[in-house]
mmCIF file with all atom_site columns, C-alpha atoms and ligand atoms in Angstrom:
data_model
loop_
_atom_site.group_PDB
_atom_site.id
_atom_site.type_symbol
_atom_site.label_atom_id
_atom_site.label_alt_id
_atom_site.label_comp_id
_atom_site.label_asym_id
_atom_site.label_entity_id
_atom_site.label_seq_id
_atom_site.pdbx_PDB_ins_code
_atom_site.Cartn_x
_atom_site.Cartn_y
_atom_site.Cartn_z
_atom_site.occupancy
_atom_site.B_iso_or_equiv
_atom_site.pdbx_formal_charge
_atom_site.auth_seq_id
_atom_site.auth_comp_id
_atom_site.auth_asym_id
_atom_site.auth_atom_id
_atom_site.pdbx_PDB_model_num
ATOM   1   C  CA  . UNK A 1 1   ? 0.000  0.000  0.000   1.00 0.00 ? 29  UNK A CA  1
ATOM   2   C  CA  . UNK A 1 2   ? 2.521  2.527  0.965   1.00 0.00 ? 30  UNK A CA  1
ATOM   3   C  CA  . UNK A 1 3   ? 5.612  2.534  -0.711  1.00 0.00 ? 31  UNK A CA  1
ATOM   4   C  CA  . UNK A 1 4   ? 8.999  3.020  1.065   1.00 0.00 ? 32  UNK A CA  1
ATOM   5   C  CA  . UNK A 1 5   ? 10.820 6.227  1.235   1.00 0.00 ? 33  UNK A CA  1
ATOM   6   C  CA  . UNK A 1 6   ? 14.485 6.423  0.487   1.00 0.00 ? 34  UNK A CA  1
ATOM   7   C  CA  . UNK A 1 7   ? 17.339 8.462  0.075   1.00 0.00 ? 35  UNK A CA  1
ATOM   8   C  CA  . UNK A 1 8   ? 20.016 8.623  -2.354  1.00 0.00 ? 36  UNK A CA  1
ATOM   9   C  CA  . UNK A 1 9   ? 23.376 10.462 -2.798  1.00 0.00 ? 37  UNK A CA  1
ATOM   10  C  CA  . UNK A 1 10  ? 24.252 12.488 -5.791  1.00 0.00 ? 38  UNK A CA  1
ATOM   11  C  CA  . UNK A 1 11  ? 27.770 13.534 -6.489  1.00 0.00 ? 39  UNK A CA  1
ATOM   12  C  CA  . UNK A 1 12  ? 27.546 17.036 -7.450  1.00 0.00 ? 40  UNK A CA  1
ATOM   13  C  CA  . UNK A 1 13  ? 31.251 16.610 -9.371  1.00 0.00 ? 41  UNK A CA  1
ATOM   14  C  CA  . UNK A 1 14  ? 30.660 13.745 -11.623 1.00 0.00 ? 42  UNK A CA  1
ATOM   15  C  CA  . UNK A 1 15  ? 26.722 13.547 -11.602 1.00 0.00 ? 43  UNK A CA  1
ATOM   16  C  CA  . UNK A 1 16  ? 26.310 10.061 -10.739 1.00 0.00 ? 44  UNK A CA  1
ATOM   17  C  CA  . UNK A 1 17  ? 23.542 9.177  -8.659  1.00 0.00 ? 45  UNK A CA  1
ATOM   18  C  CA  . UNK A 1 18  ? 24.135 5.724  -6.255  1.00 0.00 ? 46  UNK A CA  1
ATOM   19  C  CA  . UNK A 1 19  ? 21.546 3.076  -7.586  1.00 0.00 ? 47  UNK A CA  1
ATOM   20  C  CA  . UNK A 1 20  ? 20.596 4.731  -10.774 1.00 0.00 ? 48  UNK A CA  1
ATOM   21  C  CA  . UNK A 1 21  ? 19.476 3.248  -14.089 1.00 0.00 ? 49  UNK A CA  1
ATOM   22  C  CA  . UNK A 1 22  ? 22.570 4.574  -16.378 1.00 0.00 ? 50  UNK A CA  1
ATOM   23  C  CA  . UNK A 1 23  ? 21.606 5.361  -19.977 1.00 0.00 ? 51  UNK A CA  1
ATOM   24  C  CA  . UNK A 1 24  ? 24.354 6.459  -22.553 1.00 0.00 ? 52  UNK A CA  1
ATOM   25  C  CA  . UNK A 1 25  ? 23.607 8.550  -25.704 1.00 0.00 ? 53  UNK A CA  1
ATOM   26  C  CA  . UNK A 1 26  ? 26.702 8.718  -28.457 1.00 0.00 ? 54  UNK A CA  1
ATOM   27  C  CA  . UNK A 1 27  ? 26.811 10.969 -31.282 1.00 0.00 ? 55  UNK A CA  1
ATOM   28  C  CA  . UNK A 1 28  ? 26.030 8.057  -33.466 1.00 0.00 ? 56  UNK A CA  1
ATOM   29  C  CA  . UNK A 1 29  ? 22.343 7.742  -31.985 1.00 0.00 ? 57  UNK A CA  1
ATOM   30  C  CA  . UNK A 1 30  ? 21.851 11.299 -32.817 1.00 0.00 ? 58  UNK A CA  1
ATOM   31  C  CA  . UNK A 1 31  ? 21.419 11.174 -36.914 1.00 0.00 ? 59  UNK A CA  1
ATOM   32  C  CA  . UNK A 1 32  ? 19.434 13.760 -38.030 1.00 0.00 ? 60  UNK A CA  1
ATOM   33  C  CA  . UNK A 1 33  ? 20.028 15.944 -35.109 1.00 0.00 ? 61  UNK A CA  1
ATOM   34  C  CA  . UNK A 1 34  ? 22.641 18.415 -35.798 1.00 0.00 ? 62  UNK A CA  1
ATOM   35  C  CA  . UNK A 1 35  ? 23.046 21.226 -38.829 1.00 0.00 ? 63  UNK A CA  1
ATOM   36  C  CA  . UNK A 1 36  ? 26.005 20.121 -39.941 1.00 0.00 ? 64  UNK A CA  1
ATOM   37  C  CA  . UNK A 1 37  ? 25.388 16.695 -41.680 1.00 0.00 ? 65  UNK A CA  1
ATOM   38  C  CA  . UNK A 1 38  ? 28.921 16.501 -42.548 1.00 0.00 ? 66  UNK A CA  1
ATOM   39  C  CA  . UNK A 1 39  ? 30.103 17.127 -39.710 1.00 0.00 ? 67  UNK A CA  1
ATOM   40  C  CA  . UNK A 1 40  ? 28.214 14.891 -37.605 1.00 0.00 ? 68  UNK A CA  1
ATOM   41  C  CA  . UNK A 1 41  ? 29.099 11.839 -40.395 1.00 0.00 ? 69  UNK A CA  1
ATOM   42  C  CA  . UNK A 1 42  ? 33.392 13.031 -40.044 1.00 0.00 ? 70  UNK A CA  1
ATOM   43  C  CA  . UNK A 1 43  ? 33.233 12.746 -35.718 1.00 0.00 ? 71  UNK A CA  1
ATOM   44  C  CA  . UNK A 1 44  ? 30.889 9.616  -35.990 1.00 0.00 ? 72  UNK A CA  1
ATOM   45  C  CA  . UNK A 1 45  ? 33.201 7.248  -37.689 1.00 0.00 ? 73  UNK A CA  1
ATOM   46  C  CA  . UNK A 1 46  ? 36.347 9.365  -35.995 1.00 0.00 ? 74  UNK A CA  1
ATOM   47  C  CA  . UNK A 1 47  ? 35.405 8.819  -32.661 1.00 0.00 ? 75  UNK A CA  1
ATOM   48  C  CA  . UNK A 1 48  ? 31.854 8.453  -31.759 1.00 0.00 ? 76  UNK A CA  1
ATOM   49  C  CA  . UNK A 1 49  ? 31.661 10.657 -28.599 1.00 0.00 ? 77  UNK A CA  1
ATOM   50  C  CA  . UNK A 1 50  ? 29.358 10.033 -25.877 1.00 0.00 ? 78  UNK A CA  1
ATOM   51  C  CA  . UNK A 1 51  ? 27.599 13.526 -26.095 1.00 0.00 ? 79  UNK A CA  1
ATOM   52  C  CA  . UNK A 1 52  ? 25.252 12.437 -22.827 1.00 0.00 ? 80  UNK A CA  1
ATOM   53  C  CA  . UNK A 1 53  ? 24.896 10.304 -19.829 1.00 0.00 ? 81  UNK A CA  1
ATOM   54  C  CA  . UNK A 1 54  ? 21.379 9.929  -17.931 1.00 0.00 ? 82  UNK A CA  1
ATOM   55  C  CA  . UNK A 1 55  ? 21.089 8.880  -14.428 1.00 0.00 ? 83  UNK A CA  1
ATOM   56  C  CA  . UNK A 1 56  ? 17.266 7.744  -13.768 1.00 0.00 ? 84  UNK A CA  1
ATOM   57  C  CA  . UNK A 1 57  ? 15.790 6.845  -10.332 1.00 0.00 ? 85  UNK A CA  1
ATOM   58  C  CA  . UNK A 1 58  ? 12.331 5.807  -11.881 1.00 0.00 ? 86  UNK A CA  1
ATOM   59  C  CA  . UNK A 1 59  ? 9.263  4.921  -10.632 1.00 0.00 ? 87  UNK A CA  1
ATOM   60  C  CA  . UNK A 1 60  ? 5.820  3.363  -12.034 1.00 0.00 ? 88  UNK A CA  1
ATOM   61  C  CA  . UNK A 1 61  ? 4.014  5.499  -14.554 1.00 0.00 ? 89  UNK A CA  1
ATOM   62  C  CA  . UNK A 1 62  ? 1.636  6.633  -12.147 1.00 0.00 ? 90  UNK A CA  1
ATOM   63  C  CA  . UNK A 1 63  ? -0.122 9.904  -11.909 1.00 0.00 ? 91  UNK A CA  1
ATOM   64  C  CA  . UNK A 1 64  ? 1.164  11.691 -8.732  1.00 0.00 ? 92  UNK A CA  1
ATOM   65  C  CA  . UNK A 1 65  ? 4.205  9.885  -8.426  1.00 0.00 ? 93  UNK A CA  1
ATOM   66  C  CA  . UNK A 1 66  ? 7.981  11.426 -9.341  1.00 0.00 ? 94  UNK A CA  1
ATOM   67  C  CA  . UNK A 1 67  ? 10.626 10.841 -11.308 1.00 0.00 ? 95  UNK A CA  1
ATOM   68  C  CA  . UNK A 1 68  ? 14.515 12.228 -10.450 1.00 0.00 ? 96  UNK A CA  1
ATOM   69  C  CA  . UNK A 1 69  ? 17.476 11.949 -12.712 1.00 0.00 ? 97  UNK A CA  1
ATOM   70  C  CA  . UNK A 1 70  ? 20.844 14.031 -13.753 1.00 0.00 ? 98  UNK A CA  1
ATOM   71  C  CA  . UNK A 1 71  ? 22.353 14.158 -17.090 1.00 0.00 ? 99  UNK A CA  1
ATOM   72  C  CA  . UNK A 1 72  ? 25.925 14.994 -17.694 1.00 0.00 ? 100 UNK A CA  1
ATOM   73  C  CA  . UNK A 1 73  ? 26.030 16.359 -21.176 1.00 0.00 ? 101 UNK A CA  1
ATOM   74  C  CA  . UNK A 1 74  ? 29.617 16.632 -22.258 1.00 0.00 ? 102 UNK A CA  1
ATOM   75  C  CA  . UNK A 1 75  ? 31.143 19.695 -24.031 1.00 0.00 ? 103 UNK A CA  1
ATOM   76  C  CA  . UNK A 1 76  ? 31.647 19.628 -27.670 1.00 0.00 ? 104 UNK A CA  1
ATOM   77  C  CA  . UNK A 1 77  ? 30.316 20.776 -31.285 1.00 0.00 ? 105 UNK A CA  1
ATOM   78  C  CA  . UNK A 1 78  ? 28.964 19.336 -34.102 1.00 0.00 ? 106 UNK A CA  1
ATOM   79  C  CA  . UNK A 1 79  ? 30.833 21.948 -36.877 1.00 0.00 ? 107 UNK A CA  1
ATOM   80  C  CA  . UNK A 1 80  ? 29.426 25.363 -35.004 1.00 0.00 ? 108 UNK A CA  1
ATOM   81  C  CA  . UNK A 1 81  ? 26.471 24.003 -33.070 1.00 0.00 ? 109 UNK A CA  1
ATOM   82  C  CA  . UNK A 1 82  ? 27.089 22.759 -29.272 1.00 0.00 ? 110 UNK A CA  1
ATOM   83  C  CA  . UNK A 1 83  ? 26.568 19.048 -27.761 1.00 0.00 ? 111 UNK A CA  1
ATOM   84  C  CA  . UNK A 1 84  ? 23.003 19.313 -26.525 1.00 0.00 ? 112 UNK A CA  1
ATOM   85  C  CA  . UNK A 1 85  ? 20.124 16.179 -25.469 1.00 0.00 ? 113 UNK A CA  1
ATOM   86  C  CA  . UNK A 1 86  ? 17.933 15.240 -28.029 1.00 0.00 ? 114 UNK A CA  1
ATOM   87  C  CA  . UNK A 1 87  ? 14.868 17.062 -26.814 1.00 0.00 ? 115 UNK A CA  1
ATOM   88  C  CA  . UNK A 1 88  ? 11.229 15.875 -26.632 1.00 0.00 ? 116 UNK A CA  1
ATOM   89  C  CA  . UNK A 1 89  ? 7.592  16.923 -25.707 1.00 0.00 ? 117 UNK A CA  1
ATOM   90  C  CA  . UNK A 1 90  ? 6.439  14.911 -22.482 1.00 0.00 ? 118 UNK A CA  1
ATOM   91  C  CA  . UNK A 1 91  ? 4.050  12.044 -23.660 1.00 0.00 ? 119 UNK A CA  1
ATOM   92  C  CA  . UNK A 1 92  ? 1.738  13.462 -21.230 1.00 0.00 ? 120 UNK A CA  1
ATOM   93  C  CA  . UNK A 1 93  ? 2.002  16.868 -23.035 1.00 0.00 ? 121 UNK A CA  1
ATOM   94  C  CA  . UNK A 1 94  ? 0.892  18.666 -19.908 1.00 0.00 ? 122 UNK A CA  1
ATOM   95  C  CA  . UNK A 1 95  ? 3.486  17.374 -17.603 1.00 0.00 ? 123 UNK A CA  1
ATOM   96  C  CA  . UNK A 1 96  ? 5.544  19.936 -16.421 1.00 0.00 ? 124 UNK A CA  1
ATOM   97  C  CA  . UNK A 1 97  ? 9.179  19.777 -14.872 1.00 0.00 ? 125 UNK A CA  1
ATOM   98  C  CA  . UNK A 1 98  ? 11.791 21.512 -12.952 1.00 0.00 ? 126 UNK A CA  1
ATOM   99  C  CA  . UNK A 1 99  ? 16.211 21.308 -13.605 1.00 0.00 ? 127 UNK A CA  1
ATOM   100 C  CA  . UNK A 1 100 ? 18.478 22.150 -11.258 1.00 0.00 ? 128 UNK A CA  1
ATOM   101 C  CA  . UNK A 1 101 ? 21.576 22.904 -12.496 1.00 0.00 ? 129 UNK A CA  1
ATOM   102 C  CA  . UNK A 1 102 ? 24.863 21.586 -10.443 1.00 0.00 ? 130 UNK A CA  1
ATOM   103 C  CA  . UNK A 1 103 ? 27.837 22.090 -12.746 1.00 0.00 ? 131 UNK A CA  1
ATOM   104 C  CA  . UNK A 1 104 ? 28.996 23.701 -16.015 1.00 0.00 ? 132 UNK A CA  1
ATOM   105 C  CA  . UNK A 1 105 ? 27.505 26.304 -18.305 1.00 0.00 ? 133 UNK A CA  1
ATOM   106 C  CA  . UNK A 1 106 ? 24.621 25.997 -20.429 1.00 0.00 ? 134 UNK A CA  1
ATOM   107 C  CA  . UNK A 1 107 ? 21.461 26.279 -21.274 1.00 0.00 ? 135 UNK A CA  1
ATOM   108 C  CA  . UNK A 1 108 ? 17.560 24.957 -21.934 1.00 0.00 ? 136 UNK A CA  1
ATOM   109 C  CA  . UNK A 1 109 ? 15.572 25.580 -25.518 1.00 0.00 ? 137 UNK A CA  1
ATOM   110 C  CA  . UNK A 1 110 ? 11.968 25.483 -24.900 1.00 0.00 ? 138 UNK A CA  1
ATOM   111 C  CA  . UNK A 1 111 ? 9.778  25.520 -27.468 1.00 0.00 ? 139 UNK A CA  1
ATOM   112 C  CA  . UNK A 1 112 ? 6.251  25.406 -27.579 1.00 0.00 ? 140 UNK A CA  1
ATOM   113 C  CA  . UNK A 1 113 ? 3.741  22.985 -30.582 1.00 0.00 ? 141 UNK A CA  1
ATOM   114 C  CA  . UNK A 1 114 ? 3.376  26.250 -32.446 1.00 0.00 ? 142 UNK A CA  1
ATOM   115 C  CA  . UNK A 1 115 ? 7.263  26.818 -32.446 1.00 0.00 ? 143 UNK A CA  1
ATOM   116 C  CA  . UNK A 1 116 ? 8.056  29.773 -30.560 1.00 0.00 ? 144 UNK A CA  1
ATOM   117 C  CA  . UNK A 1 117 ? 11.343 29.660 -28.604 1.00 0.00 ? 145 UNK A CA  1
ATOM   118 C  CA  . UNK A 1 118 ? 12.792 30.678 -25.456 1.00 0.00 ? 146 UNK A CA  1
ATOM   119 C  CA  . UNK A 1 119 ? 16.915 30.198 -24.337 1.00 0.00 ? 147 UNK A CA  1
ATOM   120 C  CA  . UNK A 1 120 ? 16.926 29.906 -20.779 1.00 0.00 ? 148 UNK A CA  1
ATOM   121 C  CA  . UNK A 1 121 ? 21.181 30.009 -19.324 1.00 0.00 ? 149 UNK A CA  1
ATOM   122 C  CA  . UNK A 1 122 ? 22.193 27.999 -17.127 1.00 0.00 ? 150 UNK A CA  1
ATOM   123 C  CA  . UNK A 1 123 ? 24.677 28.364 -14.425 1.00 0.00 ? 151 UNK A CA  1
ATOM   124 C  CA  . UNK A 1 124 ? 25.047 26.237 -11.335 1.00 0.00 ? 152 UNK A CA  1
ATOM   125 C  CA  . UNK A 1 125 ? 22.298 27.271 -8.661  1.00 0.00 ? 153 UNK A CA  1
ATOM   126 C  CA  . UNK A 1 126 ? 19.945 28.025 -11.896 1.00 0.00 ? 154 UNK A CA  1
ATOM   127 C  CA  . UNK A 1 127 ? 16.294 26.574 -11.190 1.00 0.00 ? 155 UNK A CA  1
ATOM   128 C  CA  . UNK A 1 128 ? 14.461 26.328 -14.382 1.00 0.00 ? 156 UNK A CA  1
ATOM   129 C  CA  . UNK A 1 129 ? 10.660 25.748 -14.382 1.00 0.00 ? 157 UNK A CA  1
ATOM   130 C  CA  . UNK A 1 130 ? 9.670  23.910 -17.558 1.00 0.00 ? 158 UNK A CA  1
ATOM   131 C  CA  . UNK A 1 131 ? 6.019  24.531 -17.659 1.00 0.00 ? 159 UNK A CA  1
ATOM   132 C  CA  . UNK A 1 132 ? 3.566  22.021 -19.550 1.00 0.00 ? 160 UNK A CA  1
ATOM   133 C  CA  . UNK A 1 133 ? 3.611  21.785 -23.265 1.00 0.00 ? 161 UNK A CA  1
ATOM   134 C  CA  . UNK A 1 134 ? 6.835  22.694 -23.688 1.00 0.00 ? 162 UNK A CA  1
ATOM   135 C  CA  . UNK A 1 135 ? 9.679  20.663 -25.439 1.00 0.00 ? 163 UNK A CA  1
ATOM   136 C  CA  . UNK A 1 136 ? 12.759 21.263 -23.588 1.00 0.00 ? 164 UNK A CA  1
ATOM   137 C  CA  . UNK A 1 137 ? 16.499 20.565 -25.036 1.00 0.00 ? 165 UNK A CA  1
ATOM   138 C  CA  . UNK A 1 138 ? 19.886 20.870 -22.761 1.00 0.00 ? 166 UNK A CA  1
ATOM   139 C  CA  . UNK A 1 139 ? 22.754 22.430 -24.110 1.00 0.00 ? 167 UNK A CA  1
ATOM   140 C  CA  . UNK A 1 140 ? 26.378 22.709 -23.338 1.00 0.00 ? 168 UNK A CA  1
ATOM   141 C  CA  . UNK A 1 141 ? 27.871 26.042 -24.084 1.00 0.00 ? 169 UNK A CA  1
ATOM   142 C  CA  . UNK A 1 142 ? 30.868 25.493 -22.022 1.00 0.00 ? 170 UNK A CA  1
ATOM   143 C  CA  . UNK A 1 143 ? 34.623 23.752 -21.979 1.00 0.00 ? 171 UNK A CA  1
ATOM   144 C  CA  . UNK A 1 144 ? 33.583 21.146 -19.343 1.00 0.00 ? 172 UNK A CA  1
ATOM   145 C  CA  . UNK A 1 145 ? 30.519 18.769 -18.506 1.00 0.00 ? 173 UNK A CA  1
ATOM   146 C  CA  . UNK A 1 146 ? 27.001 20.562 -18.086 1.00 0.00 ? 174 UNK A CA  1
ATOM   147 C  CA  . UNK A 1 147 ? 25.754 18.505 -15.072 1.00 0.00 ? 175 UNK A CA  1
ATOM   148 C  CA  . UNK A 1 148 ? 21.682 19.141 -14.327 1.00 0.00 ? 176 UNK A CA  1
ATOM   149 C  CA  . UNK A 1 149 ? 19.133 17.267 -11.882 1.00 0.00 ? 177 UNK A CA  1
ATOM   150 C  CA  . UNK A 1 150 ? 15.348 17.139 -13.857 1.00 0.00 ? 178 UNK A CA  1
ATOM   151 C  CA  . UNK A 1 151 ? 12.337 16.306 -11.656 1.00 0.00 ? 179 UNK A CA  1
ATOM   152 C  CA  . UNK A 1 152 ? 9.221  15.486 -13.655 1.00 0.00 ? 180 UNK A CA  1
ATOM   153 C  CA  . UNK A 1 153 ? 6.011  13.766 -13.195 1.00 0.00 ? 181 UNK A CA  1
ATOM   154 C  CA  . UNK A 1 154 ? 6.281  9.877  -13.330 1.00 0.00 ? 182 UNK A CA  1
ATOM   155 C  CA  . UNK A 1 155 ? 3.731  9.235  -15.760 1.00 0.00 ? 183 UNK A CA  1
ATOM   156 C  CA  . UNK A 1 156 ? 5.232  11.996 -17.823 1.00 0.00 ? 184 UNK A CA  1
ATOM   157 C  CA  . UNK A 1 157 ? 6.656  9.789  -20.467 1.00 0.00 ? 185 UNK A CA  1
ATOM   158 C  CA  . UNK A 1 158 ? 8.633  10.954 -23.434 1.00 0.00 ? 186 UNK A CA  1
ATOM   159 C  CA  . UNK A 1 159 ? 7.981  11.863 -27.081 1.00 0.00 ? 187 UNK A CA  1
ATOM   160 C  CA  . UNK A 1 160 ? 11.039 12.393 -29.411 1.00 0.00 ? 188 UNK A CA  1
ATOM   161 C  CA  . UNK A 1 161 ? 9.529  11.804 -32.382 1.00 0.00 ? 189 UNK A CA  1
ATOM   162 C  CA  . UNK A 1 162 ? 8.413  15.558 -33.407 1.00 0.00 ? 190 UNK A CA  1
ATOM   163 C  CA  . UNK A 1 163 ? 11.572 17.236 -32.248 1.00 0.00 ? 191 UNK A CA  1
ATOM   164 C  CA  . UNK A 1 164 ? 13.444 14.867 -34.034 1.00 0.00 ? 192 UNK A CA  1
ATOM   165 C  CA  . UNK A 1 165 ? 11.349 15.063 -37.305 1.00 0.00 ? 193 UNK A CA  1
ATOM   166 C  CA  . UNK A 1 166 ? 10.780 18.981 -37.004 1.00 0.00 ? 194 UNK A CA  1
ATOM   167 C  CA  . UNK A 1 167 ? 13.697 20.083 -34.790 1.00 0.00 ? 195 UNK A CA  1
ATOM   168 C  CA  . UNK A 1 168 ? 13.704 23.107 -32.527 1.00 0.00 ? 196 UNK A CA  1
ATOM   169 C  CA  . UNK A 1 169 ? 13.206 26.135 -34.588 1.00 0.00 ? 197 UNK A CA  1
ATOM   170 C  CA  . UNK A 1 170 ? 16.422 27.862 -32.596 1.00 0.00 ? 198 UNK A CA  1
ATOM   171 C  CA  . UNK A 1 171 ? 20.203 26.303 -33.008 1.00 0.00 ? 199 UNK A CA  1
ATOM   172 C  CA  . UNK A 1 172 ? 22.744 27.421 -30.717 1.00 0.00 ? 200 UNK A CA  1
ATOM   173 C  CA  . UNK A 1 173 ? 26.294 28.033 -32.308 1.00 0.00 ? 201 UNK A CA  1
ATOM   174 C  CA  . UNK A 1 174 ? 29.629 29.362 -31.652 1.00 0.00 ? 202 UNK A CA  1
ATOM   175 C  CA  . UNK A 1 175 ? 30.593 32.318 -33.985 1.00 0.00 ? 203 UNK A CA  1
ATOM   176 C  CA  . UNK A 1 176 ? 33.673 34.750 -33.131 1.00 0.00 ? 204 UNK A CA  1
ATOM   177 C  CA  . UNK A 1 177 ? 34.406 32.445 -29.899 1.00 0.00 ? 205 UNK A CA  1
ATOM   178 C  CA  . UNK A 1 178 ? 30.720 33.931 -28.785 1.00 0.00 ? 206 UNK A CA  1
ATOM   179 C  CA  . UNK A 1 179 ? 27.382 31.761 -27.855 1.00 0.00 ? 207 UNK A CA  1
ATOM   180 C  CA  . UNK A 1 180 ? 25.022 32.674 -30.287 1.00 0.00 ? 208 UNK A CA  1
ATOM   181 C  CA  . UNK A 1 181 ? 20.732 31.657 -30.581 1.00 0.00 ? 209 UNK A CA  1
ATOM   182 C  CA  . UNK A 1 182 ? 20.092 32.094 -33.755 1.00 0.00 ? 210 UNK A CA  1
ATOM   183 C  CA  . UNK A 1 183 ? 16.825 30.902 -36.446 1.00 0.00 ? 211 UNK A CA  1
ATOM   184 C  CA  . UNK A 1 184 ? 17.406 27.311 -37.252 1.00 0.00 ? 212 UNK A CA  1
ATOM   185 C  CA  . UNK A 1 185 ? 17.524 27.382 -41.104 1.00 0.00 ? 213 UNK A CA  1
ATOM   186 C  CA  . UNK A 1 186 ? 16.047 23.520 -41.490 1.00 0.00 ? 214 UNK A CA  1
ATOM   187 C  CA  . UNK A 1 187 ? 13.581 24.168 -38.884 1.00 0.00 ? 215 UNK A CA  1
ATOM   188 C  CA  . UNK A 1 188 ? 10.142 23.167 -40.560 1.00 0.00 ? 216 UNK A CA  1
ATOM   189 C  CA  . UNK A 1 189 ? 6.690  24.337 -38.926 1.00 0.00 ? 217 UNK A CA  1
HETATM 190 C  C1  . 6PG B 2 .   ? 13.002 13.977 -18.634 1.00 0.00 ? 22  6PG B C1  1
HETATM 191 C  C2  . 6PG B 2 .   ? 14.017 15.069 -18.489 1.00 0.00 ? 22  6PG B C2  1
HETATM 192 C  C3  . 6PG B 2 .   ? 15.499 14.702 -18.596 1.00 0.00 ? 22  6PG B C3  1
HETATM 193 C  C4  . 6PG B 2 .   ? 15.947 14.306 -20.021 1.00 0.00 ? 22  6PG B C4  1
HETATM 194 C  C5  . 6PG B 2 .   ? 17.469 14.138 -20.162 1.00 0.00 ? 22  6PG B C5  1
HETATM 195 C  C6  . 6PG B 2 .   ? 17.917 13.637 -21.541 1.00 0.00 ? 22  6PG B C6  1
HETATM 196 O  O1  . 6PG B 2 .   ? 11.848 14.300 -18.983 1.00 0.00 ? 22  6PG B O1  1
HETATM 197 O  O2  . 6PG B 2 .   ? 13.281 12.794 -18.350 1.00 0.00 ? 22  6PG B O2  1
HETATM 198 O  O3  . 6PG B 2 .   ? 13.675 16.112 -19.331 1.00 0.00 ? 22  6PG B O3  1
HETATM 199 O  O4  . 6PG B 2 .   ? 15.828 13.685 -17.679 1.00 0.00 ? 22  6PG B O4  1
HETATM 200 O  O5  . 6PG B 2 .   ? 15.294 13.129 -20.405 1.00 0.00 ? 22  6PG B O5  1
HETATM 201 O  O6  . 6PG B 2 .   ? 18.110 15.368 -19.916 1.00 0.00 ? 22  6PG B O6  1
HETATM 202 O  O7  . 6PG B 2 .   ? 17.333 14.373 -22.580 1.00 0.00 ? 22  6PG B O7  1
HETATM 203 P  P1  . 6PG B 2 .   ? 16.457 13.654 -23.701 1.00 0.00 ? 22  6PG B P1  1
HETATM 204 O  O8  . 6PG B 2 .   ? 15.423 12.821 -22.969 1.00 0.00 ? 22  6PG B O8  1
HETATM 205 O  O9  . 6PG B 2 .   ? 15.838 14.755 -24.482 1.00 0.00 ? 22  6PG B O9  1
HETATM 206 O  O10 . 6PG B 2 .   ? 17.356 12.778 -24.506 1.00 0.00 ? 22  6PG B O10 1
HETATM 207 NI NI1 . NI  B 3 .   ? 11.408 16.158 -19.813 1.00 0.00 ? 23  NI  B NI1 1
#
């Protein structure tokens, strides 16, 4: 009837969380992702990076129950455009969620069905309130990992498929040695 309470520790330096389902993502799971197609195709068979790490403490899909987990997205670039997650819609569309950011520099692109964007930064000690409807992407604008915790609804549930198909309609680049939000140019409504 009741279930049991726990705690867990998370290592604010290297993001792990004790107990945690791991889940790896390399730049080879990514296809279709970044700007640069050529780019992405040259670092693939180079070296494959891992451009993310999630650590999940996961319940039952059950309304009223919570999910915890941190990523560590790694720093890196796909020709101009910065490592970032691959983004997604909650299946539950109105599920909202909050990060917590614990190491690194970077940001969140939010985006709502409609395709208006918003670039949130993110330093350590930044909260950020995803509210519902909104896809939500990670990215690493710095030199080091971007660690983040994400609390969200456990019957939230994922949906990657129209990011991935339509992409955010904002890209985040390097130009000059600056961080830069600019129009995605493949970016289809
Ligand atoms: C979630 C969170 C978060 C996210 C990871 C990886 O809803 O579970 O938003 O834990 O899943 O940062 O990002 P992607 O799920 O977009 O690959
Ligand atoms: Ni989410």
């Amino acid at each position: 009837m009741y279930k049991e309470p726990f705690g867990v520790k998370l290592d604010f330096e290297t993001g792990i969380i004790e107990n945690a389902k791991k889940l790896v993502r390399k730049l080879s799971d990514m296809k279709g992702y970044f700007l640069d197609e050529q780019a992405w195709k040259e670092l693939v068979e180079k070296e494959d990076p891992v451009v993310y790490e999630v650590y999940a403490i996961e319940q039952e899909e059950k309304d009223g129950d919570l999910n915890f987990a941190t990523t560590v997205l790694y720093p890196g670039k796909v020709g101009k455009e910065f490592f970032f997650t691959k983004g997604h819609y909650h299946a539950k569309a109105d599920r909202a969620e909050i990060y917590f950011a614990l190491k690194g520099r970077g940001g969140m692109l939010l985006q709502t069905p409609e395709g208006k964007a918003k670039f949130i930064e993110m330093v350590p000690g930044t909260v950020v309130y995803v509210p519902p409807y909104w896809a939500h992407r990670t990215v690493n604008t710095g030199n080091e990992p971007f660690i983040f915790l994400a609390v969200y609804p456990a019957d939230a549930g994922h949906d990657y498929g129209t990011i991935k198909e339509k992409g955010f309609s904002k890209i985040v680049v390097e130009e000059d040695g600056k961080v830069v939000v600019k129009d995605n140019p493949k970016w289809k409504e």
